[in-house]
Coordinates of C-alpha atoms and ligand atoms in Angstrom, one line a residue:
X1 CA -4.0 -29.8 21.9
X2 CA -4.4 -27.8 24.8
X3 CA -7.8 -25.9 24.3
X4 CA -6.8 -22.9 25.2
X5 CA -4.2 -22.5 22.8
X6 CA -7.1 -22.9 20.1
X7 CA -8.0 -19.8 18.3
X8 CA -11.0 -18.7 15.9
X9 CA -8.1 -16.4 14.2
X10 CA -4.3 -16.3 14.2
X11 CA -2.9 -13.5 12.6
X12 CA 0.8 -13.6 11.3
X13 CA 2.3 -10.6 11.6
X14 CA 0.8 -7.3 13.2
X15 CA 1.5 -4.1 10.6
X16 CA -0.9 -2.2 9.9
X17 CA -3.4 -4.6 7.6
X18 CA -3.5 -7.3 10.9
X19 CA -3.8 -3.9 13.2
X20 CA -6.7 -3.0 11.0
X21 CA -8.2 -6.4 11.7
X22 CA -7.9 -6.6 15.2
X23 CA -9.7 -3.3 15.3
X24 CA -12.2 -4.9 13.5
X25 CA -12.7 -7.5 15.7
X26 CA -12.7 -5.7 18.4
X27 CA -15.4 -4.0 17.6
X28 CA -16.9 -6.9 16.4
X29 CA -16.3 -8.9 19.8
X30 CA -18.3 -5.5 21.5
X31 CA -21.3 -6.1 20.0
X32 CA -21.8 -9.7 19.3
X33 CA -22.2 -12.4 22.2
X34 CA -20.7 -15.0 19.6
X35 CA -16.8 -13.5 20.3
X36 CA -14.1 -14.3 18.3
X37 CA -10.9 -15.6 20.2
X38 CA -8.2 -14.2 18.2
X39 CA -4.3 -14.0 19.2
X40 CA -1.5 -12.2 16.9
X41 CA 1.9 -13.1 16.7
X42 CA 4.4 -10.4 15.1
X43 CA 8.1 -11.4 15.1
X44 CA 9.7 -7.9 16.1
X45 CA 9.8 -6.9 19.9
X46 CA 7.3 -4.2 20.1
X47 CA 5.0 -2.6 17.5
X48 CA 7.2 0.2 15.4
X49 CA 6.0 1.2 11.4
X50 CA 9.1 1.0 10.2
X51 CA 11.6 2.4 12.6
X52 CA 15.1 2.7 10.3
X53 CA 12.6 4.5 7.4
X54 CA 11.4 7.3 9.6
X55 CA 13.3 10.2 8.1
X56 CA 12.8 13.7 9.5
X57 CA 10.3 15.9 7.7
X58 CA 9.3 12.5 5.2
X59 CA 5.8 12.8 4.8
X60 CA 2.5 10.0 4.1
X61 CA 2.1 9.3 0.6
X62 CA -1.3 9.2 1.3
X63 CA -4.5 11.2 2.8
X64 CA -4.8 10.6 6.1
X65 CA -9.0 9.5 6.3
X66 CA -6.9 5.9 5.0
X67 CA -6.6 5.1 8.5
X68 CA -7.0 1.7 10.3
X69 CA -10.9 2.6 10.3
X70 CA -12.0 5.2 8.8
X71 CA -13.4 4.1 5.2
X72 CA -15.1 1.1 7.3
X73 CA -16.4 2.6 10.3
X74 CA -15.5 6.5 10.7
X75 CA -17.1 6.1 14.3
X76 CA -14.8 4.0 15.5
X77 CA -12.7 5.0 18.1
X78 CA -9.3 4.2 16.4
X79 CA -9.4 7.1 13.8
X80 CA -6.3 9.1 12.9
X81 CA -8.6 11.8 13.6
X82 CA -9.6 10.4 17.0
X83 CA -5.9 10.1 18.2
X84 CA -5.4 13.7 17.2
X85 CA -7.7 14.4 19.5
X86 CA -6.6 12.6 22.6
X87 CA -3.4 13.5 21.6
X88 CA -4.3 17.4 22.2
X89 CA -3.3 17.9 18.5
X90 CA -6.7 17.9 16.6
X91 CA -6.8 21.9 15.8
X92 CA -3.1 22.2 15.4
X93 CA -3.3 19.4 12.6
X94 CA -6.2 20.9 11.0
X95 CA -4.2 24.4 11.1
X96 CA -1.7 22.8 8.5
X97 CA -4.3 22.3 5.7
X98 CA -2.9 18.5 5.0
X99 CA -3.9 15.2 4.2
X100 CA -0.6 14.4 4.4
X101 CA 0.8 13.9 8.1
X102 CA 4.6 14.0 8.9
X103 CA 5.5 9.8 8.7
X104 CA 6.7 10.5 12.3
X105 CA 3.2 11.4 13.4
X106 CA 1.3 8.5 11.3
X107 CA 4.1 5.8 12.6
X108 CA 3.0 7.5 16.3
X109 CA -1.1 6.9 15.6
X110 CA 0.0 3.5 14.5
X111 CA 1.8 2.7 18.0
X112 CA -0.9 4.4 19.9
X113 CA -3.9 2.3 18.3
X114 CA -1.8 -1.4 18.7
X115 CA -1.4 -0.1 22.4
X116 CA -4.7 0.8 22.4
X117 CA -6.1 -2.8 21.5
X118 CA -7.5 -5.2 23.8
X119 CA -7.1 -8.3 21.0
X120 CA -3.8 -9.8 22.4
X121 CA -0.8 -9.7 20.2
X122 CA 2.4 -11.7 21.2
X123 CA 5.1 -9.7 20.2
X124 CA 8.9 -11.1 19.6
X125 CA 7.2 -14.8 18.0
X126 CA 8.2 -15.1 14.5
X127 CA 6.3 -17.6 13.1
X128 CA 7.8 -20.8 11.0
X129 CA 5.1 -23.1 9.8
X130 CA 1.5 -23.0 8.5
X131 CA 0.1 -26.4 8.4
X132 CA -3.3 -27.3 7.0
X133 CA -5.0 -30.3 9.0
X134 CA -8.3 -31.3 8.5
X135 CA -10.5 -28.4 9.2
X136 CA -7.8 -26.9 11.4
X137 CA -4.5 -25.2 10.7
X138 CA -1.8 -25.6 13.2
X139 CA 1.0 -22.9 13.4
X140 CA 4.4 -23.1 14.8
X141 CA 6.5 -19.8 16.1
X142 CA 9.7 -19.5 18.1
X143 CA 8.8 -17.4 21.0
X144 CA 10.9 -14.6 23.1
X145 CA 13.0 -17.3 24.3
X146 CA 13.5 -19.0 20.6
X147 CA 11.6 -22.2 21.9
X148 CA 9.2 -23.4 19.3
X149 CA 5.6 -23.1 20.5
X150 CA 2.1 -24.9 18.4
X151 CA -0.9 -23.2 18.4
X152 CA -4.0 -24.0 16.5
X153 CA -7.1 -21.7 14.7
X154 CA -9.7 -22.3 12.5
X155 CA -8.9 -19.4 10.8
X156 CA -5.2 -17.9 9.6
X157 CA -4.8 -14.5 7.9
X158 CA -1.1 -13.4 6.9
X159 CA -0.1 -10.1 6.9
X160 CA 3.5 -10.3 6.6
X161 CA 4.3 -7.3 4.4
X162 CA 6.8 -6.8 1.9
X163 CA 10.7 -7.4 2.2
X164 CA 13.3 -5.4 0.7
X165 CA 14.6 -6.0 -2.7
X166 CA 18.1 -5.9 -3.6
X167 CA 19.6 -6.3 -7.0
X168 CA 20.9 -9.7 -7.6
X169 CA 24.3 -8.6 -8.7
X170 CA 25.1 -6.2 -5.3
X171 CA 26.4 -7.6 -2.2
X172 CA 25.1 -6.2 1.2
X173 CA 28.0 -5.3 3.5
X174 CA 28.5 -2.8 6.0
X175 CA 28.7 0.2 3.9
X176 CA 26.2 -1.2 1.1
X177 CA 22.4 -1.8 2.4
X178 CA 18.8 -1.3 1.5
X179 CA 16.9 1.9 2.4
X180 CA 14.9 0.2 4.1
X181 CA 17.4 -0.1 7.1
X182 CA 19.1 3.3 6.2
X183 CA 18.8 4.6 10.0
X184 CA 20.5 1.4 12.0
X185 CA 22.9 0.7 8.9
X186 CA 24.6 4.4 8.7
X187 CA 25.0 4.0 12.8
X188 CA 27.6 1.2 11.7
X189 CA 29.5 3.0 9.7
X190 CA 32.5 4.3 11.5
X191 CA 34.4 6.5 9.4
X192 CA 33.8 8.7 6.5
X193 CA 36.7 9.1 4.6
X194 CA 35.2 10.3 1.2
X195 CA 32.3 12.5 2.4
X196 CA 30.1 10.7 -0.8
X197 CA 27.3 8.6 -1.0
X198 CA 25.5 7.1 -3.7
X199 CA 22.1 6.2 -3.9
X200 CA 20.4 3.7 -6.5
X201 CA 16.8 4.0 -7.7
X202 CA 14.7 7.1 -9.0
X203 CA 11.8 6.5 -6.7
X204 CA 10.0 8.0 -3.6
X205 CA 12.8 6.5 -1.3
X206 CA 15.9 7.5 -3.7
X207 CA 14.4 11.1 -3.4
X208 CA 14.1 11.5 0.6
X209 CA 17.4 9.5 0.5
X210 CA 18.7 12.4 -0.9
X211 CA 17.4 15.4 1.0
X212 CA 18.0 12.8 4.1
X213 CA 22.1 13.1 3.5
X214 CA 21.6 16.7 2.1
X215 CA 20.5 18.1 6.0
X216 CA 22.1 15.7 7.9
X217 CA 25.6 15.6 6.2
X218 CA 26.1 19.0 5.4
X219 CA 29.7 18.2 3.9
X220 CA 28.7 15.1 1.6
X221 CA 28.1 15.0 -2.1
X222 CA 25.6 12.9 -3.2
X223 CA 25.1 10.3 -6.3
X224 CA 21.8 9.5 -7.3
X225 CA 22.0 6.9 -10.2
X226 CA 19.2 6.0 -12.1
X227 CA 18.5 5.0 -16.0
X228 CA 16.3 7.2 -16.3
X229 CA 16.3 10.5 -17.4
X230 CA 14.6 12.4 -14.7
X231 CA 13.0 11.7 -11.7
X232 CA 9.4 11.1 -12.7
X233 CA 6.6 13.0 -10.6
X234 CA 4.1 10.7 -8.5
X235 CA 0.3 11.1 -9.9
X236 CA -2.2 11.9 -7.3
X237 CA -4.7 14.0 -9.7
X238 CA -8.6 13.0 -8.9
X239 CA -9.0 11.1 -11.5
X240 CA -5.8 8.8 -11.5
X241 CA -6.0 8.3 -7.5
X242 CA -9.5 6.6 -7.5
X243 CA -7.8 3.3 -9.1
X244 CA -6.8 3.2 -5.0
X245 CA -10.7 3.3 -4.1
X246 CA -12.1 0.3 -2.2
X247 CA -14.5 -0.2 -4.5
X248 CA -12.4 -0.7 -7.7
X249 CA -10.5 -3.8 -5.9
X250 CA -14.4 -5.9 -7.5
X251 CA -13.6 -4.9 -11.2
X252 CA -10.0 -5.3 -11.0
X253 CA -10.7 -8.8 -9.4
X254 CA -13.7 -9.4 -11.3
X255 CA -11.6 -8.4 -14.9
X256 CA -8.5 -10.5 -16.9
X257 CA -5.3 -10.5 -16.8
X258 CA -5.0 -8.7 -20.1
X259 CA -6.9 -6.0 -18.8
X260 CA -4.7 -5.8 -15.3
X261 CA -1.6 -5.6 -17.1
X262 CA -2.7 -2.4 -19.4
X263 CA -4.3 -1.0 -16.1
X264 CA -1.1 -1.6 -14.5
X265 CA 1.3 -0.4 -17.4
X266 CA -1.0 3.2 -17.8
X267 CA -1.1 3.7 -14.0
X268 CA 2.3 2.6 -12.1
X269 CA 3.3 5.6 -11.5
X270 CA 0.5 6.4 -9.0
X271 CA 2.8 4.3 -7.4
X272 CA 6.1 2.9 -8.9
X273 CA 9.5 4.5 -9.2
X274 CA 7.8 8.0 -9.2
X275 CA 8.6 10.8 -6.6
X276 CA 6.1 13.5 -5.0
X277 CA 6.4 16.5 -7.4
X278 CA 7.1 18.9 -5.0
X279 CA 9.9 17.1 -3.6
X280 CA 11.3 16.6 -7.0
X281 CA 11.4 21.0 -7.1
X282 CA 12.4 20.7 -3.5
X283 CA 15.8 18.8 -4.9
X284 CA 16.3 20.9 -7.8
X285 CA 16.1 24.1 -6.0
X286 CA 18.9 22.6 -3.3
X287 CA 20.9 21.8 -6.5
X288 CA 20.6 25.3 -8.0
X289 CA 21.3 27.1 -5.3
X290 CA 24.6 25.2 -4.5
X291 CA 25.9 26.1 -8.0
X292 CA 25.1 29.6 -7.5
X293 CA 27.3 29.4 -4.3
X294 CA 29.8 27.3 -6.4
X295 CA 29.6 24.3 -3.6
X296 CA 28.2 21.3 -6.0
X297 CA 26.6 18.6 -3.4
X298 CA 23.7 16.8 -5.6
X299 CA 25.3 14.9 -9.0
X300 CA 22.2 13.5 -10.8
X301 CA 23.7 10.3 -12.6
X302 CA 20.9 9.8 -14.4
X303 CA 20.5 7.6 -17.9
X304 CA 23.2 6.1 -15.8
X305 CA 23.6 2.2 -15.2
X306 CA 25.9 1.1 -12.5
X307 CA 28.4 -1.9 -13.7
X308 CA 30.5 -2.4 -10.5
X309 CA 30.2 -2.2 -7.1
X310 CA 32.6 -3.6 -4.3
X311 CA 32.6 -3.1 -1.2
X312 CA 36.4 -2.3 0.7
X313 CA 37.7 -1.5 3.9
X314 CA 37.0 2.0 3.7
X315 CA 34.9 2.3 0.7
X316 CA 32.7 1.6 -1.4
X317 CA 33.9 1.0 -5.3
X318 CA 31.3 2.0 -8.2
X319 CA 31.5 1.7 -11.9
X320 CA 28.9 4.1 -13.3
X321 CA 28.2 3.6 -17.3
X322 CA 26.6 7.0 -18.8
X323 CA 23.8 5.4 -21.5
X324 CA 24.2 7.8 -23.8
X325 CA 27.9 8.0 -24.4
X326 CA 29.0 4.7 -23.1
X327 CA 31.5 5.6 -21.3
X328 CA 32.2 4.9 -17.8
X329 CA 33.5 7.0 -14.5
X330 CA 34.5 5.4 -11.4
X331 CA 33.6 6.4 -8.3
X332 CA 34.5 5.8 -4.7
X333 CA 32.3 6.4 -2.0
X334 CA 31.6 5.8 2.1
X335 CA 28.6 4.2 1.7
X336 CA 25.7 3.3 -1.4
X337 CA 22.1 2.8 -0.4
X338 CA 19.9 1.0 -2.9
X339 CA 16.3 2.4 -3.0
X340 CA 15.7 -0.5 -5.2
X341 CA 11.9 -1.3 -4.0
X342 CA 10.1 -4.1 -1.8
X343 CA 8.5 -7.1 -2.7
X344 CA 5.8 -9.2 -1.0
X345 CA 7.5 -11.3 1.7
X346 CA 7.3 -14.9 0.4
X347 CA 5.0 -17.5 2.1
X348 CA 6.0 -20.4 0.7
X349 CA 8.8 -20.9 2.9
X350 CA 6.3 -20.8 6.0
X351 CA 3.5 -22.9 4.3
X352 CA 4.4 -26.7 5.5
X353 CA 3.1 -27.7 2.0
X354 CA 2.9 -25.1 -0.6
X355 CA 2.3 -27.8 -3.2
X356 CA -1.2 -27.9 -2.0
X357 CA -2.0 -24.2 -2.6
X358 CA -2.4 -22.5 -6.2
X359 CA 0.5 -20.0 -6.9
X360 CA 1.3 -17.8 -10.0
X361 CA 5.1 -17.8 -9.5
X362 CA 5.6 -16.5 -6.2
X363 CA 2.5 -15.0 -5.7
X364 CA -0.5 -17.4 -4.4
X365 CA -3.8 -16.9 -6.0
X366 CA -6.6 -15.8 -4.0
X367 CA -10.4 -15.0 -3.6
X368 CA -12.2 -12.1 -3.6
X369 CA -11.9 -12.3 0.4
X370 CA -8.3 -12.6 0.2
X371 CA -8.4 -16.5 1.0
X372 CA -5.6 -18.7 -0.6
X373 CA -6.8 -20.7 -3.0
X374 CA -6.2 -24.6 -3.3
X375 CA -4.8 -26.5 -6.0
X376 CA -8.5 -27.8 -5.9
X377 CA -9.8 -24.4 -6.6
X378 CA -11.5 -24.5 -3.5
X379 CA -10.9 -22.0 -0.7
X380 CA -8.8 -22.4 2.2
X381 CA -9.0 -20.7 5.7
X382 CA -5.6 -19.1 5.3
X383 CA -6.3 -15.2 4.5
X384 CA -3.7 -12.9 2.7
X385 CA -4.1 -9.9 4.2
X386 CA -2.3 -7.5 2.0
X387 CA 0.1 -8.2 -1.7
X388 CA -2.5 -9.0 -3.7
X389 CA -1.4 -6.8 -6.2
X390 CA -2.2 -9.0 -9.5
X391 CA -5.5 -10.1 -8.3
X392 CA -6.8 -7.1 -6.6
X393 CA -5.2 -3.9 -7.7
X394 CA -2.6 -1.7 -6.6
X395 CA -4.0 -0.5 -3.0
X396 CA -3.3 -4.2 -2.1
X397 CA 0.2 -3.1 -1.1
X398 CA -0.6 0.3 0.8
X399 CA -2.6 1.7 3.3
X400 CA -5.6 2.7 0.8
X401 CA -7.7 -0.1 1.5
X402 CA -6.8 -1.5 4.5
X403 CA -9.3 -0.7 6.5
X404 CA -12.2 -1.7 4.3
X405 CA -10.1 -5.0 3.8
X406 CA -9.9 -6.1 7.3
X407 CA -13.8 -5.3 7.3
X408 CA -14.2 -7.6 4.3
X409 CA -11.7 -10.7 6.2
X410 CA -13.8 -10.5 8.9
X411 CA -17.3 -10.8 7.4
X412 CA -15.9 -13.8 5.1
X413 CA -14.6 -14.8 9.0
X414 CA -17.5 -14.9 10.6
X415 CA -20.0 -15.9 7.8
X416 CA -18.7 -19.3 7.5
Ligands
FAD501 C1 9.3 3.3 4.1 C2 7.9 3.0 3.6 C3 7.0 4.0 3.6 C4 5.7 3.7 3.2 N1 4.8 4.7 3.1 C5 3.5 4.5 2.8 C6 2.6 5.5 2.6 O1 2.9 6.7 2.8 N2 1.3 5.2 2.3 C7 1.0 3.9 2.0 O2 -0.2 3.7 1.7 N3 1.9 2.9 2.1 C8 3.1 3.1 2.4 N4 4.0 2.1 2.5 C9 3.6 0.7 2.1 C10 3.4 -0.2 3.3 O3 3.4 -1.5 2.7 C11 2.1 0.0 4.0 O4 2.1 1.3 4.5 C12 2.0 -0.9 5.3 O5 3.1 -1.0 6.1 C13 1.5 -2.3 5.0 O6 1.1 -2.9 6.2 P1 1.3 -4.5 6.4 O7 0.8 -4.8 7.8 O8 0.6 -5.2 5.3 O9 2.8 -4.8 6.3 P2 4.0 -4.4 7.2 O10 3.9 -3.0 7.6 O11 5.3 -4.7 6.4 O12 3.9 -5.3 8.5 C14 4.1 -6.7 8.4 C15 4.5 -7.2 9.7 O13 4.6 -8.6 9.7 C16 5.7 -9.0 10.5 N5 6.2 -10.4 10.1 C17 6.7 -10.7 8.9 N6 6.9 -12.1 8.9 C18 6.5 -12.6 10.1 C19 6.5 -13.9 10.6 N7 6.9 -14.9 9.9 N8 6.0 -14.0 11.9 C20 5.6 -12.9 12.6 N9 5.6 -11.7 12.1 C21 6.0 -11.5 10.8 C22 6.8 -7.9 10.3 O14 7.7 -7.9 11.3 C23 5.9 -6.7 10.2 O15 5.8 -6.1 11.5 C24 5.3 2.4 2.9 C25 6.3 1.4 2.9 C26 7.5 1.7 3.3 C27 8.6 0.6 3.2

């Protein structure tokens, strides 16, 4: 192969954990004379945190020092704090009193730092194979002009993210989709006959889902259904949030399985189907003050399972069971987003031979350095940068350790 398409590191994708990593290389590549060649290859068109997510006045679920550097090197140029400054902003933000930045404002310090990197990234090349050979791994992407292109690197580290997840009985269609896509999907929807939407899940998402339609369609009433009984508050207290420190990923690797799953069970709502507490107020003072003004907007189907769902011309059709009675109401709306959750994006459809790796169901096992494991137990030069939840604790899926992470990728990188 054509040396110059022979890399030290390929990273798939290029969200924020390969961003990370190119920073970190960068900075690497500054000071060292022994410079890594690195390319990235990130199948959407330009770089954009998700785009059809970005709802106005949403807010990070986390405190903004959890940058792209910060916990790794907080001199480094690509700080959030840094591109408040260059952006003119840095007294205004400090004004607010936050950790938390508008999403629109972290999405924004995202774009700025990829545009910022001198590491080159390829965007619009999704890539389709991973293929092990010898000590090299050769990777195949359809480029901008869906050719197939081969590249080689010694080194591969994934960072593909996680993928929506829909529930297996419900049919995506025009009017039915994940929230995931909320922004681009409601532009397709031409009429609004009903003025009601339904939203599934009791999480984060459900929650701005809500306020989302409650500004923006002024007219609409909104179903939330959930089995639940109320939406359960987030918890960020001191304590509880340090399970997201860097240095907790070595005893949750380190530890078994048995202790992971009580960890997991005590502590998911750090992170699972839980909703910022002052959101959850924020929606029940919307819903009291509509029934003071007799104009009812927000029904809460909660303990609420939904039985039916079909899409129609003009509308959506719901079967909604109420738990504790049994019985059942139907319902007919324009359109029902499911803020049902992600999941890690799957690799073994883009590893040539996922036989050869070690997998626990559809999650590969890997080292403390994030390399994927082989059925041999040794370790392979193909990194997972990210979705590591089982082996290394929940921050594997967010932005709490992703700078130390890409810090850690590298060092196992280069000290080979
Ligand atoms: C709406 C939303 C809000 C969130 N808010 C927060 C938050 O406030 N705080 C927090 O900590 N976390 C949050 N998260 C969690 C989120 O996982 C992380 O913030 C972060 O995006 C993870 O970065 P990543 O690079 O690992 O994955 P992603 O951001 O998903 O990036 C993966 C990239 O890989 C690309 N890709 C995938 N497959 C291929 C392929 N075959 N070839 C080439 N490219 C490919 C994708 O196009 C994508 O750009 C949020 C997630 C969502 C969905």
């Amino acid at each position: 192969m054509n040396v110059e398409k022979q890399y030290d590191v390929v990273g798939v994708g290029f969200g924020p954990s390969n961003l990370a990593l190119s920073i970190a290389i960068e900075e690497y590549n500054r000071l060292s004379s022994n410079k890594i060649k690195a390319l990235f290859l990130e199948s959407k068109s330009d770089f954009n945190w998700y785009p059809d997510m970005m709802l106005p006045d949403s807010n990070m679920q986390i405190a903004f020092p959890k940058d792209l550097a910060t916990f790794r090197n907080p001199k480094s140029e690509y700080t959030f704090f840094n591109y408040l400054f260059e952006k003119g902003r840095l007294p205004d933000f400090v004004n607010l009193k936050s950790f938390y930045p508008f999403r629109v404002e972290f999405a924004d310090y995202l774009k700025w730092a990829a545009e910022k990197i001198q590491i080159p990234v390829q965007y619009s090349s999704k890539v389709t194979t991973i293929k092990q050979s010898d000590n090299l791994i050769d990777l195949s992407y359809m480029n901008r002009a869906n050719v197939q292109e081969n590249i080689r690197a010694k080194n591969v580290v994934i960072g593909m993210g996680l993928s929506p997840k829909m529930p297996q009985s419900i049919q995506p269609g025009v009017r039915i989709f994940h929230n995931r896509s909320i922004l681009d999907s409601i532009k397709r929807v031409k009429d609004f006959k009903h003025n009601k939407v339904a939203i599934l899940g009791a999480g984060q998402s459900a929650a701005e889902v809500i306020t989302y339609f409650y500004s923006e369609f002024p007219e609409m009433e909104i179903h939330t259904i959930f089995s639940r009984f109320g939406l359960t508050p987030s918890d960020s207290t001191p304590y509880n949030n340090q399970i997201f420190d860097p240095e907790i990923v070595n005893d949750w690797y380190a530890t078994n399985q048995e202790t992971r799953d009580l960890l997991f069970n005590y502590h998911k709502t750090t992170n699972y189907s839980a909703v910022d507490e002052d959101l959850i107020n924020k929606i029940y003072g919307l819903q009291y003050k509509d029934s003071v003004i007799n104009k009812k907007r927000i029904y809460m189907e909660n303990a609420s399972v939904l039985t039916e769902c079909e899409e129609k011309q003009d509308s959506v059709h719901l079967k909604i069971k109420d738990l504790f009675t049994q019985n059942s109401q139907e319902l007919d709306v324009d359109i029902l987003v499911c803020a049902t959750g992600f999941a890690p994006t799957s690799m073994k459809n883009i590893l040539s031979q996922p036989e050869d790796y070690s997998f626990n169901g559809d999650s590969p096992q890997v080292t403390r350095n994030y390399q994927l494991e082989l059925k041999n137990n040794e370790a392979s030069s193909i990194y997972l940068n990210g979705c590591t939840e089982s082996s290394h604790g929940f921050s594997s899926t967010l932005l709490s350790v992703t700078a130390v992470r890409a810090g850690e990728i590298l060092n196992s990188i280069i000290s080979k």
